[in-house]
mmCIF file of C-alpha atoms in Angstrom:
data_model
loop_
_atom_site.group_PDB
_atom_site.id
_atom_site.type_symbol
_atom_site.label_atom_id
_atom_site.label_comp_id
_atom_site.label_asym_id
_atom_site.label_seq_id
_atom_site.Cartn_x
_atom_site.Cartn_y
_atom_site.Cartn_z
ATOM 1 C CA MET A 11 0.001 -0.011 0.051
ATOM 2 C CA ARG A 12 2.853 2.320 0.841
ATOM 3 C CA ILE A 13 4.711 1.809 -2.415
ATOM 4 C CA LEU A 14 1.344 2.481 -4.363
ATOM 5 C CA LEU A 15 1.048 5.662 -2.209
ATOM 6 C CA ALA A 16 4.576 6.814 -3.110
ATOM 7 C CA THR A 17 4.002 6.029 -6.900
ATOM 8 C CA ALA A 18 0.678 7.888 -6.714
ATOM 9 C CA SER A 19 2.364 10.852 -5.115
ATOM 10 C CA ALA A 20 5.148 10.840 -7.737
ATOM 11 C CA ALA A 21 2.660 10.683 -10.533
ATOM 12 C CA LEU A 22 0.664 13.697 -8.798
ATOM 13 C CA VAL A 23 3.700 15.740 -8.854
ATOM 14 C CA LEU A 24 4.506 15.107 -12.480
ATOM 15 C CA LEU A 25 1.064 16.069 -13.684
ATOM 16 C CA ALA A 26 1.388 19.305 -11.563
ATOM 17 C CA GLY A 27 4.302 20.273 -13.290
ATOM 18 C CA ALA A 28 6.607 20.317 -10.144
ATOM 19 C CA ALA A 29 10.197 19.044 -10.061
ATOM 20 C CA PRO A 30 10.108 15.183 -10.863
ATOM 21 C CA VAL A 31 10.117 12.935 -7.744
ATOM 22 C CA GLN A 32 11.642 9.909 -8.131
ATOM 23 C CA ALA A 33 9.655 6.642 -7.065
ATOM 24 C CA SER A 34 12.588 5.656 -4.651
ATOM 25 C CA HIS A 35 11.813 8.631 -2.787
ATOM 26 C CA GLY A 36 8.860 7.321 -0.797
ATOM 27 C CA GLY A 37 8.113 3.569 -0.363
ATOM 28 C CA ASP A 38 11.300 1.602 0.059
ATOM 29 C CA ALA A 39 12.204 2.703 3.563
ATOM 30 C CA ASN A 40 9.295 0.688 5.405
ATOM 31 C CA SER A 41 8.667 4.115 7.152
ATOM 32 C CA GLY A 42 5.734 5.734 4.974
ATOM 33 C CA PRO A 43 4.819 9.481 4.767
ATOM 34 C CA PRO A 44 4.243 11.438 7.833
ATOM 35 C CA ASP A 45 0.656 12.537 8.534
ATOM 36 C CA ASN A 46 1.407 16.275 8.458
ATOM 37 C CA THR A 47 4.339 18.781 8.086
ATOM 38 C CA THR A 48 4.795 19.196 12.022
ATOM 39 C CA HIS A 49 7.405 16.852 13.590
ATOM 40 C CA TYR A 50 7.910 16.800 17.398
ATOM 41 C CA LEU A 51 11.197 14.660 18.135
ATOM 42 C CA GLU A 52 11.636 13.189 21.437
ATOM 43 C CA ARG A 53 15.119 11.894 22.306
ATOM 44 C CA PHE A 54 15.521 9.142 24.866
ATOM 45 C CA ASN A 55 18.892 9.284 26.911
ATOM 46 C CA LEU A 56 20.782 9.764 23.588
ATOM 47 C CA THR A 57 24.840 9.571 23.448
ATOM 48 C CA ARG A 58 26.081 13.161 22.892
ATOM 49 C CA ALA A 59 26.989 12.207 19.195
ATOM 50 C CA ALA A 60 23.499 11.181 18.460
ATOM 51 C CA SER A 61 21.853 14.192 20.183
ATOM 52 C CA GLY A 62 24.234 16.639 18.234
ATOM 53 C CA ALA A 63 23.582 14.716 14.877
ATOM 54 C CA THR A 64 19.982 14.663 15.548
ATOM 55 C CA THR A 65 19.895 18.507 15.848
ATOM 56 C CA HIS A 66 21.536 18.730 12.621
ATOM 57 C CA GLY A 67 19.089 16.573 11.041
ATOM 58 C CA LEU A 68 16.280 18.460 12.569
ATOM 59 C CA GLY A 69 17.831 21.409 10.923
ATOM 60 C CA GLN A 70 17.821 19.491 7.437
ATOM 61 C CA LEU A 71 14.036 19.001 7.962
ATOM 62 C CA ASP A 72 13.408 22.543 8.906
ATOM 63 C CA ARG A 73 14.869 23.333 5.246
ATOM 64 C CA SER A 74 11.722 22.045 3.832
ATOM 65 C CA VAL A 75 8.059 22.495 4.695
ATOM 66 C CA MET A 76 8.550 20.396 7.490
ATOM 67 C CA ASP A 77 8.171 22.304 11.033
ATOM 68 C CA ALA A 78 10.477 20.073 13.118
ATOM 69 C CA THR A 79 11.380 20.861 16.912
ATOM 70 C CA TYR A 80 12.028 18.807 20.059
ATOM 71 C CA ALA A 81 9.155 17.976 22.196
ATOM 72 C CA ASP A 82 7.679 15.157 24.302
ATOM 73 C CA GLY A 83 4.443 13.737 25.229
ATOM 74 C CA PRO A 84 1.372 12.661 23.312
ATOM 75 C CA GLU A 85 2.039 14.800 20.430
ATOM 76 C CA THR A 86 5.338 13.322 19.446
ATOM 77 C CA ASP A 87 5.818 12.264 16.065
ATOM 78 C CA VAL A 88 9.285 10.658 16.093
ATOM 79 C CA LEU A 89 10.849 8.632 18.976
ATOM 80 C CA ILE A 90 14.485 8.581 18.824
ATOM 81 C CA TYR A 91 16.910 5.879 20.477
ATOM 82 C CA ASP A 92 20.526 4.803 20.224
ATOM 83 C CA ALA A 93 21.760 1.497 21.488
ATOM 84 C CA TYR A 94 24.270 -1.148 20.833
ATOM 85 C CA TYR A 95 21.853 -3.372 18.662
ATOM 86 C CA GLY A 96 24.642 -5.377 17.196
ATOM 87 C CA ARG A 97 26.136 -6.587 14.103
ATOM 88 C CA THR A 98 24.223 -9.618 13.133
ATOM 89 C CA GLY A 99 20.778 -10.631 11.983
ATOM 90 C CA SER A 100 18.566 -7.901 10.989
ATOM 91 C CA TRP A 101 20.997 -5.292 12.165
ATOM 92 C CA GLN A 102 23.986 -6.541 9.886
ATOM 93 C CA GLY A 103 25.638 -3.509 7.982
ATOM 94 C CA ILE A 104 22.831 -1.185 9.592
ATOM 95 C CA ALA A 105 23.642 1.759 11.485
ATOM 96 C CA GLY A 106 20.341 3.414 11.517
ATOM 97 C CA ARG A 107 16.767 2.124 11.191
ATOM 98 C CA THR A 108 13.501 4.086 10.896
ATOM 99 C CA ASN A 109 10.190 2.358 10.760
ATOM 100 C CA CYS A 110 6.513 3.648 11.358
ATOM 101 C CA GLN A 111 5.488 2.587 14.799
ATOM 102 C CA GLU A 112 1.837 3.945 14.637
ATOM 103 C CA ASP A 113 0.266 4.285 11.281
ATOM 104 C CA GLU A 114 -2.937 5.521 9.974
ATOM 105 C CA TRP A 115 -3.184 3.240 7.159
ATOM 106 C CA TRP A 116 -6.989 2.513 7.688
ATOM 107 C CA TRP A 117 -7.470 6.253 7.421
ATOM 108 C CA ASP A 118 -5.018 7.644 4.948
ATOM 109 C CA GLY A 119 -2.168 5.579 4.631
ATOM 110 C CA ASP A 120 0.229 7.894 6.568
ATOM 111 C CA CYS A 121 2.544 7.537 9.492
ATOM 112 C CA ASP A 122 1.532 9.169 12.867
ATOM 113 C CA VAL A 123 4.607 8.096 15.142
ATOM 114 C CA TYR A 124 7.993 7.136 13.872
ATOM 115 C CA ARG A 125 10.712 4.723 15.696
ATOM 116 C CA LEU A 126 14.204 6.067 14.791
ATOM 117 C CA ARG A 127 17.249 3.831 16.103
ATOM 118 C CA TYR A 128 20.884 4.477 15.683
ATOM 119 C CA ASN A 129 22.833 1.415 16.089
ATOM 120 C CA LEU A 130 25.900 2.077 18.128
ATOM 121 C CA SER A 131 27.642 -1.001 17.264
ATOM 122 C CA TYR A 132 28.635 0.898 13.995
ATOM 123 C CA ALA A 133 27.778 4.411 14.674
ATOM 124 C CA ALA A 134 29.930 4.736 18.008
ATOM 125 C CA SER A 135 32.934 4.993 16.129
ATOM 126 C CA TYR A 136 31.861 7.657 13.658
ATOM 127 C CA GLY A 137 33.232 11.047 13.384
ATOM 128 C CA ILE A 138 30.822 14.128 13.555
ATOM 129 C CA ASP A 139 30.095 14.255 9.754
ATOM 130 C CA SER A 140 29.246 10.685 9.512
ATOM 131 C CA TRP A 141 26.821 11.016 12.472
ATOM 132 C CA ARG A 142 25.356 14.002 10.828
ATOM 133 C CA SER A 143 24.875 12.049 7.334
ATOM 134 C CA LEU A 144 23.211 9.243 9.550
ATOM 135 C CA ALA A 145 20.954 11.571 11.303
ATOM 136 C CA CYS A 146 19.974 13.166 8.083
ATOM 137 C CA HIS A 147 19.368 10.088 6.467
ATOM 138 C CA GLU A 148 17.188 8.776 8.884
ATOM 139 C CA LEU A 149 15.111 11.718 9.670
ATOM 140 C CA GLY A 150 14.599 11.939 5.751
ATOM 141 C CA HIS A 151 12.620 8.709 6.215
ATOM 142 C CA THR A 152 10.338 10.192 8.784
ATOM 143 C CA ALA A 153 9.688 12.925 6.114
ATOM 144 C CA GLY A 154 8.550 10.346 3.501
ATOM 145 C CA LEU A 155 11.951 10.027 1.602
ATOM 146 C CA GLY A 156 13.414 6.735 0.560
ATOM 147 C CA HIS A 157 16.951 5.660 -0.533
ATOM 148 C CA ARG A 158 18.474 7.466 -3.316
ATOM 149 C CA SER A 159 20.777 5.689 -5.906
ATOM 150 C CA ALA A 160 23.050 6.996 -8.882
ATOM 151 C CA PRO A 161 20.089 7.108 -11.388
ATOM 152 C CA SER A 162 18.088 9.406 -8.919
ATOM 153 C CA ASP A 163 21.161 10.991 -7.253
ATOM 154 C CA THR A 164 23.327 12.063 -10.157
ATOM 155 C CA ASP A 165 25.239 14.607 -8.464
ATOM 156 C CA ASN A 166 25.944 12.202 -5.552
ATOM 157 C CA ASN A 167 25.234 15.071 -2.856
ATOM 158 C CA SER A 168 22.234 13.578 -0.928
ATOM 159 C CA CYS A 169 22.322 12.116 2.693
ATOM 160 C CA MET A 170 19.788 9.799 1.260
ATOM 161 C CA ARG A 171 22.064 7.619 -0.575
ATOM 162 C CA ASN A 172 22.098 3.868 0.417
ATOM 163 C CA LYS A 173 25.286 4.178 2.385
ATOM 164 C CA ILE A 174 26.234 6.772 4.973
ATOM 165 C CA ASP A 175 29.078 8.946 3.656
ATOM 166 C CA SER A 176 30.543 11.794 5.804
ATOM 167 C CA SER A 177 30.605 14.007 2.626
ATOM 168 C CA ARG A 178 26.859 14.004 2.049
ATOM 169 C CA PRO A 179 25.364 15.205 5.665
ATOM 170 C CA ARG A 180 22.617 17.222 4.035
ATOM 171 C CA PHE A 181 19.311 17.048 1.825
ATOM 172 C CA ASP A 182 20.016 18.147 -1.641
ATOM 173 C CA ALA A 183 17.487 20.470 -3.953
ATOM 174 C CA HIS A 184 15.866 17.099 -5.091
ATOM 175 C CA ASP A 185 15.356 15.790 -1.563
ATOM 176 C CA ILE A 186 13.501 19.224 -0.340
ATOM 177 C CA SER A 187 11.172 19.130 -3.442
ATOM 178 C CA ALA A 188 10.506 15.753 -2.925
ATOM 179 C CA ILE A 189 9.572 16.382 0.753
ATOM 180 C CA ASN A 190 7.772 19.667 -0.125
ATOM 181 C CA ALA A 191 5.632 17.801 -2.891
ATOM 182 C CA THR A 192 4.276 15.366 -0.244
ATOM 183 C CA PHE A 193 2.095 18.134 1.139
#
């Protein structure tokens, strides 16, 4: 259903004449589109590196129509954790993971609450720019962005690439356009 929604969103953007949105910018992250442009982030005992990187990612969201801020309580949209999740099984090669914890699929297919987890088994050794790229990437999923690859990121400067790279700690213009086109 989420892939269908992402494809429908891309088709609507193309029909509206806006910048094209790649289909890979929506359904392949298992997180789905957000329910609205307001994003309240709650951090749970994050390490200093994870907390600082998350603040950077919040700033990247704020470059789009998203209104991201820290808050806690019943209005929280993104729950953020870090822990040593390991290097095997479903965490093999995974430094971060975002999924929809509470969705409104029965209503409109949007995600109400995301769970974002930084895997310290990998990220604990990251430098600041790699952390920033990781946070930008994972928070991009909470804005409905999927992974980017060479065909959809020809200038190779998006934090939404499949692999975390310290030289790409930001959303590029395509990412911002894709987020904005969702609303």
